[in-house]
PDB file of C-alpha atoms and ligand atoms in Angstrom:
ATOM      1  CA  MET A   1     178.346 288.268  93.884  1.00 97.00           C
ATOM      2  CA  LYS A   2     177.874 292.010  93.789  1.00 98.00           C
ATOM      3  CA  LEU A   3     179.509 293.667  96.797  1.00 98.00           C
ATOM      4  CA  ILE A   4     178.463 297.054  98.179  1.00 98.00           C
ATOM      5  CA  VAL A   5     180.528 298.358 101.086  1.00 98.00           C
ATOM      6  CA  CYS A   6     178.876 301.174 103.051  1.00 98.00           C
ATOM      7  CA  GLU A   7     180.201 303.664 105.586  1.00 98.00           C
ATOM      8  CA  ASN A   8     177.716 302.672 108.234  1.00 97.00           C
ATOM      9  CA  TYR A   9     174.468 300.962 109.154  1.00 98.00           C
ATOM     10  CA  GLY A  10     172.303 303.890 107.991  1.00 98.00           C
ATOM     11  CA  GLU A  11     173.764 303.752 104.501  1.00 98.00           C
ATOM     12  CA  MET A  12     173.371 299.961 104.394  1.00 98.00           C
ATOM     13  CA  SER A  13     169.709 300.293 105.318  1.00 98.00           C
ATOM     14  CA  GLU A  14     169.081 302.964 102.675  1.00 98.00           C
ATOM     15  CA  LYS A  15     170.848 300.991  99.930  1.00 98.00           C
ATOM     16  CA  GLY A  16     168.917 297.821 100.817  1.00 98.00           C
ATOM     17  CA  ALA A  17     165.592 299.665 100.898  1.00 99.00           C
ATOM     18  CA  LYS A  18     166.322 301.258  97.518  1.00 98.00           C
ATOM     19  CA  ILE A  19     166.857 297.838  95.912  1.00 98.00           C
ATOM     20  CA  ILE A  20     163.547 296.574  97.317  1.00 99.00           C
ATOM     21  CA  ALA A  21     161.754 299.799  96.328  1.00 99.00           C
ATOM     22  CA  GLU A  22     162.979 299.413  92.738  1.00 98.00           C
ATOM     23  CA  LEU A  23     161.619 295.865  92.652  1.00 98.00           C
ATOM     24  CA  LEU A  24     158.253 297.005  94.065  1.00 98.00           C
ATOM     25  CA  LYS A  25     158.016 299.656  91.364  1.00 98.00           C
ATOM     26  CA  ALA A  26     158.978 297.259  88.570  1.00 98.00           C
ATOM     27  CA  LYS A  27     156.824 294.392  89.851  1.00 98.00           C
ATOM     28  CA  PRO A  28     154.098 295.559  92.255  1.00 98.00           C
ATOM     29  CA  ASN A  29     152.879 291.984  92.851  1.00 98.00           C
ATOM     30  CA  CYS A  30     156.324 290.617  93.649  1.00 98.00           C
ATOM     31  CA  ILE A  31     157.058 287.853  96.139  1.00 98.00           C
ATOM     32  CA  LEU A  32     159.491 288.853  98.876  1.00 99.00           C
ATOM     33  CA  GLY A  33     161.398 286.533 101.171  1.00 99.00           C
ATOM     34  CA  LEU A  34     162.026 288.372 104.422  1.00 99.00           C
ATOM     35  CA  ALA A  35     164.339 288.057 107.409  1.00 98.00           C
ATOM     36  CA  THR A  36     164.143 289.156 111.037  1.00 98.00           C
ATOM     37  CA  GLY A  37     167.002 289.959 113.450  1.00 96.00           C
ATOM     38  CA  SER A  38     168.570 293.342 114.158  1.00 97.00           C
ATOM     39  CA  THR A  39     170.176 293.813 110.761  1.00 98.00           C
ATOM     40  CA  PRO A  40     167.156 294.524 108.516  1.00 98.00           C
ATOM     41  CA  VAL A  41     165.327 296.751 111.049  1.00 98.00           C
ATOM     42  CA  GLY A  42     166.779 299.987 109.584  1.00 98.00           C
ATOM     43  CA  MET A  43     165.933 298.864 106.056  1.00 99.00           C
ATOM     44  CA  TYR A  44     162.342 298.126 107.095  1.00 99.00           C
ATOM     45  CA  GLU A  45     162.165 301.613 108.644  1.00 98.00           C
ATOM     46  CA  GLU A  46     163.246 303.120 105.322  1.00 98.00           C
ATOM     47  CA  LEU A  47     160.609 301.088 103.480  1.00 99.00           C
ATOM     48  CA  VAL A  48     157.933 302.275 105.926  1.00 99.00           C
ATOM     49  CA  LYS A  49     158.997 305.897 105.270  1.00 98.00           C
ATOM     50  CA  MET A  50     158.819 305.397 101.485  1.00 98.00           C
ATOM     51  CA  ASN A  51     155.410 303.737 101.801  1.00 98.00           C
ATOM     52  CA  LYS A  52     154.055 306.571 103.954  1.00 98.00           C
ATOM     53  CA  ALA A  53     155.433 309.096 101.464  1.00 98.00           C
ATOM     54  CA  GLY A  54     153.499 307.303  98.694  1.00 98.00           C
ATOM     55  CA  GLU A  55     156.670 306.314  96.817  1.00 98.00           C
ATOM     56  CA  ILE A  56     156.010 302.558  97.039  1.00 98.00           C
ATOM     57  CA  THR A  57     153.069 300.300  97.773  1.00 98.00           C
ATOM     58  CA  PHE A  58     152.888 296.800  99.267  1.00 99.00           C
ATOM     59  CA  LYS A  59     149.238 296.411  98.268  1.00 98.00           C
ATOM     60  CA  ASP A  60     149.849 293.429  95.976  1.00 98.00           C
ATOM     61  CA  VAL A  61     153.014 292.069  97.569  1.00 99.00           C
ATOM     62  CA  THR A  62     153.258 288.553  99.028  1.00 98.00           C
ATOM     63  CA  THR A  63     155.891 287.695 101.637  1.00 99.00           C
ATOM     64  CA  TYR A  64     157.452 284.532 103.047  1.00 98.00           C
ATOM     65  CA  ASN A  65     159.649 284.828 106.098  1.00 99.00           C
ATOM     66  CA  LEU A  66     162.656 282.641 106.593  1.00 98.00           C
ATOM     67  CA  ASP A  67     161.979 281.230 109.998  1.00 98.00           C
ATOM     68  CA  GLU A  68     160.173 281.104 113.321  1.00 98.00           C
ATOM     69  CA  TYR A  69     161.191 279.902 116.766  1.00 97.00           C
ATOM     70  CA  TYR A  70     159.674 276.591 117.846  1.00 98.00           C
ATOM     71  CA  PRO A  71     157.593 276.185 119.857  1.00 96.00           C
ATOM     72  CA  LEU A  72     156.497 279.811 120.106  1.00 96.00           C
ATOM     73  CA  ALA A  73     153.065 281.405 119.630  1.00 96.00           C
ATOM     74  CA  PRO A  74     152.730 284.041 116.895  1.00 97.00           C
ATOM     75  CA  ASP A  75     151.584 286.624 119.456  1.00 96.00           C
ATOM     76  CA  HIS A  76     154.614 286.066 121.724  1.00 95.00           C
ATOM     77  CA  ASP A  77     156.581 289.318 121.711  1.00 94.00           C
ATOM     78  CA  GLN A  78     159.766 287.510 120.647  1.00 95.00           C
ATOM     79  CA  SER A  79     158.141 285.545 117.843  1.00 97.00           C
ATOM     80  CA  TYR A  80     159.226 286.425 114.328  1.00 98.00           C
ATOM     81  CA  ARG A  81     155.564 286.932 113.341  1.00 98.00           C
ATOM     82  CA  TYR A  82     155.346 289.591 116.060  1.00 98.00           C
ATOM     83  CA  PHE A  83     158.654 291.085 114.890  1.00 98.00           C
ATOM     84  CA  MET A  84     157.442 291.384 111.301  1.00 98.00           C
ATOM     85  CA  ASN A  85     154.109 292.901 112.297  1.00 98.00           C
ATOM     86  CA  HIS A  86     155.795 295.458 114.527  1.00 98.00           C
ATOM     87  CA  ASN A  87     158.743 296.334 112.304  1.00 98.00           C
ATOM     88  CA  LEU A  88     157.033 296.333 108.922  1.00 99.00           C
ATOM     89  CA  PHE A  89     153.584 294.899 108.273  1.00 99.00           C
ATOM     90  CA  ASN A  90     151.621 297.071 110.752  1.00 98.00           C
ATOM     91  CA  HIS A  91     153.096 300.233 109.222  1.00 98.00           C
ATOM     92  CA  VAL A  92     152.632 299.635 105.494  1.00 99.00           C
ATOM     93  CA  ASP A  93     149.668 299.009 103.192  1.00 98.00           C
ATOM     94  CA  ILE A  94     150.289 295.262 102.912  1.00 99.00           C
ATOM     95  CA  ASP A  95     147.433 292.763 102.972  1.00 98.00           C
ATOM     96  CA  LYS A  96     148.414 290.697 106.041  1.00 98.00           C
ATOM     97  CA  SER A  97     146.729 287.601 104.640  1.00 98.00           C
ATOM     98  CA  ARG A  98     149.506 287.576 102.025  1.00 98.00           C
ATOM     99  CA  THR A  99     152.272 287.572 104.659  1.00 99.00           C
ATOM    100  CA  HIS A 100     153.606 284.194 105.719  1.00 98.00           C
ATOM    101  CA  VAL A 101     155.785 283.116 108.618  1.00 98.00           C
ATOM    102  CA  PRO A 102     156.271 279.426 109.501  1.00 98.00           C
ATOM    103  CA  ASN A 103     153.864 278.361 112.234  1.00 98.00           C
ATOM    104  CA  GLY A 104     155.840 278.119 115.470  1.00 98.00           C
ATOM    105  CA  LEU A 105     153.084 276.030 117.013  1.00 98.00           C
ATOM    106  CA  ALA A 106     152.720 273.519 114.173  1.00 98.00           C
ATOM    107  CA  GLY A 107     151.713 270.123 115.575  1.00 97.00           C
ATOM    108  CA  ASP A 108     153.561 268.426 112.740  1.00 98.00           C
ATOM    109  CA  PRO A 109     156.607 270.576 111.854  1.00 98.00           C
ATOM    110  CA  ALA A 110     157.624 268.278 108.980  1.00 98.00           C
ATOM    111  CA  ALA A 111     154.196 268.726 107.351  1.00 98.00           C
ATOM    112  CA  GLU A 112     154.367 272.471 108.056  1.00 98.00           C
ATOM    113  CA  GLY A 113     157.759 272.629 106.309  1.00 98.00           C
ATOM    114  CA  GLU A 114     156.541 270.705 103.310  1.00 98.00           C
ATOM    115  CA  ALA A 115     153.432 272.890 102.972  1.00 98.00           C
ATOM    116  CA  TYR A 116     155.529 276.063 103.341  1.00 98.00           C
ATOM    117  CA  ASP A 117     157.861 275.049 100.501  1.00 98.00           C
ATOM    118  CA  LYS A 118     154.911 274.001  98.351  1.00 98.00           C
ATOM    119  CA  ALA A 119     153.282 277.406  98.891  1.00 98.00           C
ATOM    120  CA  ILE A 120     156.507 279.176  97.860  1.00 98.00           C
ATOM    121  CA  GLU A 121     156.778 276.951  94.803  1.00 98.00           C
ATOM    122  CA  ASN A 122     153.135 277.568  93.852  1.00 98.00           C
ATOM    123  CA  ALA A 123     153.719 281.302  94.194  1.00 98.00           C
ATOM    124  CA  GLY A 124     156.516 280.950  91.626  1.00 97.00           C
ATOM    125  CA  TYR A 125     159.371 281.318  94.169  1.00 98.00           C
ATOM    126  CA  THR A 126     160.527 284.587  95.666  1.00 98.00           C
ATOM    127  CA  ASP A 127     161.659 287.465  93.462  1.00 98.00           C
ATOM    128  CA  LEU A 128     163.988 288.681  96.166  1.00 99.00           C
ATOM    129  CA  GLN A 129     165.103 287.019  99.382  1.00 99.00           C
ATOM    130  CA  VAL A 130     166.466 289.210 102.177  1.00 99.00           C
ATOM    131  CA  LEU A 131     169.067 287.532 104.376  1.00 99.00           C
ATOM    132  CA  GLY A 132     171.000 288.467 107.460  1.00 98.00           C
ATOM    133  CA  VAL A 133     173.883 286.215 108.445  1.00 98.00           C
ATOM    134  CA  GLY A 134     174.745 284.645 111.778  1.00 97.00           C
ATOM    135  CA  GLN A 135     178.208 285.233 113.223  1.00 96.00           C
ATOM    136  CA  ASN A 136     178.764 281.546 112.530  1.00 96.00           C
ATOM    137  CA  GLY A 137     177.623 281.876 108.909  1.00 98.00           C
ATOM    138  CA  HIS A 138     174.072 280.591 109.295  1.00 98.00           C
ATOM    139  CA  ILE A 139     171.423 281.817 106.878  1.00 98.00           C
ATOM    140  CA  GLY A 140     167.846 281.441 108.018  1.00 98.00           C
ATOM    141  CA  PHE A 141     168.531 278.964 110.777  1.00 98.00           C
ATOM    142  CA  ASN A 142     170.578 276.685 108.550  1.00 98.00           C
ATOM    143  CA  GLU A 143     173.331 276.256 111.091  1.00 97.00           C
ATOM    144  CA  PRO A 144     176.878 275.090 110.226  1.00 97.00           C
ATOM    145  CA  GLU A 145     176.700 271.326 109.790  1.00 96.00           C
ATOM    146  CA  GLU A 146     178.140 268.600 107.645  1.00 97.00           C
ATOM    147  CA  GLU A 147     174.808 268.215 105.867  1.00 97.00           C
ATOM    148  CA  LEU A 148     172.326 271.023 105.216  1.00 98.00           C
ATOM    149  CA  TYR A 149     168.630 270.580 104.502  1.00 98.00           C
ATOM    150  CA  VAL A 150     167.041 271.537 101.203  1.00 98.00           C
ATOM    151  CA  GLY A 151     163.495 271.826 102.549  1.00 98.00           C
ATOM    152  CA  THR A 152     161.896 273.865 105.314  1.00 98.00           C
ATOM    153  CA  HIS A 153     162.447 271.913 108.516  1.00 98.00           C
ATOM    154  CA  LEU A 154     162.630 271.920 112.288  1.00 98.00           C
ATOM    155  CA  THR A 155     166.177 272.505 113.481  1.00 98.00           C
ATOM    156  CA  ALA A 156     168.143 272.834 116.706  1.00 97.00           C
ATOM    157  CA  LEU A 157     169.842 276.193 117.250  1.00 96.00           C
ATOM    158  CA  THR A 158     173.553 276.162 118.036  1.00 94.00           C
ATOM    159  CA  GLU A 159     174.898 277.471 121.340  1.00 95.00           C
ATOM    160  CA  ASN A 160     176.430 280.419 119.428  1.00 92.00           C
ATOM    161  CA  THR A 161     173.027 281.398 117.980  1.00 94.00           C
ATOM    162  CA  ILE A 162     171.237 280.998 121.316  1.00 95.00           C
ATOM    163  CA  GLU A 163     173.862 283.244 122.946  1.00 95.00           C
ATOM    164  CA  ALA A 164     173.658 285.824 120.131  1.00 92.00           C
ATOM    165  CA  ASN A 165     169.839 285.948 120.404  1.00 93.00           C
ATOM    166  CA  ALA A 166     169.702 285.986 124.220  1.00 93.00           C
ATOM    167  CA  ARG A 167     169.847 289.806 124.015  1.00 91.00           C
ATOM    168  CA  PHE A 168     166.192 289.817 122.970  1.00 90.00           C
ATOM    169  CA  PHE A 169     164.972 287.612 125.844  1.00 92.00           C
ATOM    170  CA  ALA A 170     164.861 288.048 129.630  1.00 91.00           C
ATOM    171  CA  SER A 171     167.588 285.409 129.952  1.00 92.00           C
ATOM    172  CA  LYS A 172     169.487 282.913 127.821  1.00 94.00           C
ATOM    173  CA  ASP A 173     167.321 280.140 129.266  1.00 94.00           C
ATOM    174  CA  ASP A 174     164.257 281.741 127.704  1.00 93.00           C
ATOM    175  CA  VAL A 175     165.616 281.515 124.135  1.00 94.00           C
ATOM    176  CA  PRO A 176     163.847 278.672 122.307  1.00 96.00           C
ATOM    177  CA  THR A 177     166.367 276.005 121.358  1.00 96.00           C
ATOM    178  CA  ARG A 178     164.654 275.107 118.083  1.00 98.00           C
ATOM    179  CA  ALA A 179     163.192 276.835 115.042  1.00 98.00           C
ATOM    180  CA  ILE A 180     161.391 276.037 111.825  1.00 98.00           C
ATOM    181  CA  THR A 181     163.533 277.411 109.020  1.00 98.00           C
ATOM    182  CA  MET A 182     163.453 277.559 105.267  1.00 98.00           C
ATOM    183  CA  GLY A 183     166.087 275.165 103.979  1.00 98.00           C
ATOM    184  CA  MET A 184     168.725 275.980 101.401  1.00 98.00           C
ATOM    185  CA  GLY A 185     166.328 275.036  98.566  1.00 98.00           C
ATOM    186  CA  SER A 186     163.753 277.809  98.857  1.00 96.00           C
ATOM    187  CA  ILE A 187     166.517 280.313  99.628  1.00 98.00           C
ATOM    188  CA  MET A 188     168.589 279.410  96.577  1.00 98.00           C
ATOM    189  CA  LYS A 189     165.556 279.434  94.268  1.00 98.00           C
ATOM    190  CA  ALA A 190     164.980 283.141  94.903  1.00 98.00           C
ATOM    191  CA  ARG A 191     165.652 285.140  91.750  1.00 98.00           C
ATOM    192  CA  THR A 192     167.749 287.682  93.651  1.00 99.00           C
ATOM    193  CA  ILE A 193     169.279 287.358  97.112  1.00 99.00           C
ATOM    194  CA  LEU A 194     170.018 290.482  99.136  1.00 99.00           C
ATOM    195  CA  VAL A 195     172.372 289.855 102.046  1.00 99.00           C
ATOM    196  CA  LEU A 196     172.933 292.463 104.758  1.00 99.00           C
ATOM    197  CA  ALA A 197     175.842 292.173 107.186  1.00 98.00           C
ATOM    198  CA  GLY A 198     176.953 294.897 109.572  1.00 98.00           C
ATOM    199  CA  GLY A 199     179.461 295.145 112.403  1.00 98.00           C
ATOM    200  CA  LYS A 200     182.823 293.661 113.232  1.00 98.00           C
ATOM    201  CA  ASN A 201     181.325 290.426 114.524  1.00 97.00           C
ATOM    202  CA  LYS A 202     180.171 289.647 110.956  1.00 98.00           C
ATOM    203  CA  HIS A 203     183.684 290.031 109.522  1.00 98.00           C
ATOM    204  CA  PHE A 204     184.413 286.301 109.702  1.00 98.00           C
ATOM    205  CA  VAL A 205     181.392 285.375 107.621  1.00 98.00           C
ATOM    206  CA  VAL A 206     181.808 288.278 105.171  1.00 98.00           C
ATOM    207  CA  SER A 207     185.417 287.280 104.520  1.00 98.00           C
ATOM    208  CA  LYS A 208     184.344 283.657 103.986  1.00 98.00           C
ATOM    209  CA  MET A 209     181.658 284.819 101.561  1.00 98.00           C
ATOM    210  CA  LEU A 210     184.239 286.660  99.500  1.00 98.00           C
ATOM    211  CA  ASP A 211     186.858 283.937  99.060  1.00 98.00           C
ATOM    212  CA  ASP A 212     186.688 281.236  96.397  1.00 98.00           C
ATOM    213  CA  ARG A 213     185.528 278.266  98.464  1.00 98.00           C
ATOM    214  CA  ILE A 214     182.266 276.885  99.762  1.00 98.00           C
ATOM    215  CA  THR A 215     181.573 274.884 102.895  1.00 98.00           C
ATOM    216  CA  ALA A 216     178.445 273.722 104.680  1.00 98.00           C
ATOM    217  CA  PHE A 217     180.239 274.718 107.872  1.00 98.00           C
ATOM    218  CA  VAL A 218     179.683 278.345 106.808  1.00 98.00           C
ATOM    219  CA  PRO A 219     176.293 278.054 105.062  1.00 98.00           C
ATOM    220  CA  ALA A 220     176.454 281.634 103.705  1.00 98.00           C
ATOM    221  CA  THR A 221     179.347 280.554 101.441  1.00 98.00           C
ATOM    222  CA  LEU A 222     176.897 278.439  99.415  1.00 98.00           C
ATOM    223  CA  LEU A 223     175.388 281.686  98.140  1.00 98.00           C
ATOM    224  CA  LYS A 224     178.395 281.836  95.799  1.00 98.00           C
ATOM    225  CA  LEU A 225     176.589 279.204  93.718  1.00 98.00           C
ATOM    226  CA  HIS A 226     173.699 281.605  93.088  1.00 98.00           C
ATOM    227  CA  LYS A 227     173.896 283.886  90.066  1.00 98.00           C
ATOM    228  CA  ASP A 228     172.331 287.032  91.525  1.00 98.00           C
ATOM    229  CA  VAL A 229     173.477 287.835  95.035  1.00 98.00           C
ATOM    230  CA  ILE A 230     173.980 291.363  96.335  1.00 99.00           C
ATOM    231  CA  LEU A 231     175.981 291.612  99.549  1.00 99.00           C
ATOM    232  CA  ILE A 232     175.632 294.924 101.374  1.00 99.00           C
ATOM    233  CA  CYS A 233     177.949 295.301 104.325  1.00 98.00           C
ATOM    234  CA  ASP A 234     179.460 298.106 106.341  1.00 98.00           C
ATOM    235  CA  LYS A 235     183.175 298.850 106.650  1.00 98.00           C
ATOM    236  CA  ALA A 236     183.370 297.114 110.022  1.00 98.00           C
ATOM    237  CA  ALA A 237     182.075 293.839 108.592  1.00 98.00           C
ATOM    238  CA  TYR A 238     184.231 294.179 105.471  1.00 98.00           C
ATOM    239  CA  GLU A 239     187.508 295.204 107.096  1.00 98.00           C
ATOM    240  CA  GLY A 240     187.160 293.543 110.500  1.00 95.00           C
TER     241      GLY A 240
HETATM  242  C1  LIG B 301     166.457 285.893 110.880  1.00 76.24           C
HETATM  243  C2  LIG B 301     167.417 284.865 110.491  1.00 76.24           C
HETATM  244  C3  LIG B 301     168.813 284.869 110.980  1.00 76.24           C
HETATM  245  C4  LIG B 301     169.419 286.263 111.160  1.00 76.24           C
HETATM  246  C5  LIG B 301     170.839 286.159 111.693  1.00 76.24           C
HETATM  247  C6  LIG B 301     171.467 287.524 111.945  1.00 76.24           C
HETATM  248  O1  LIG B 301     165.197 285.665 110.269  1.00 76.24           O
HETATM  249  O2  LIG B 301     167.065 283.981 109.779  1.00 76.24           O
HETATM  250  O3  LIG B 301     169.610 284.129 110.085  1.00 76.24           O
HETATM  251  O4  LIG B 301     169.415 286.928 109.938  1.00 76.24           O
HETATM  252  O5  LIG B 301     170.836 285.430 112.896  1.00 76.24           O
HETATM  253  O6  LIG B 301     170.794 288.150 112.974  1.00 76.24           O
HETATM  254  P1  LIG B 301     171.104 289.664 113.360  1.00 76.24           P
HETATM  255  O7  LIG B 301     170.640 290.482 112.211  1.00 76.24           O
HETATM  256  O8  LIG B 301     170.272 289.921 114.602  1.00 76.24           O
HETATM  257  O9  LIG B 301     172.566 289.745 113.587  1.00 76.24           O
END
């Protein structure tokens, strides 16, 4: 795992955006796996700036997001589809028909998961997967558990995740308790994985990612089995 420790969030966002920009220049029709949450917002802002300045283009890029709350309509202002449109897609020259987020209203979530993985496989898997990490070590919404799923699936969110995400909703009771998430399979098949972790409350998971053990109870530790992971964190997450 390649570790980059930054002074602050701004530097993390710039470093992350630079890695994605280099990929876009080298492979304009690349497949990106994207994440939501607070952490990548600054990086998306940097990418929007570079796109507006004509330094990079998303014209031929395809994207697959990690997850979506369930059940939640794509036009709900807390849906991850809405998040992606408002933080990135609406501001760059991407063809929206090439952007994919699991359907939070799927009548048959198991079939939705299977089709989502098949689409990623048919696209040749992602060139780069962006990940944030939960305070409890989740990636996507693969929550700490004895057994993790390989495929995209419907999952229950842990109390810790619901509490952490309540800040985006009117109250904790409004946070959906389930989500459709990419499983470990599509994540681990990405050619490169770019993990962003900022702030003291991510210190636990960052320290677990940097020791020499793996456990499904901290799903981010499984990334140690992947041969091309870049972890960008700030000093607060690194030092605690
Ligand atoms: C988001 C996702 C989650 C977040 C994680 C960290 O698509 O899959 O795993 O990356 O919950 O969220 P923030 O960045 O808000 O701390």
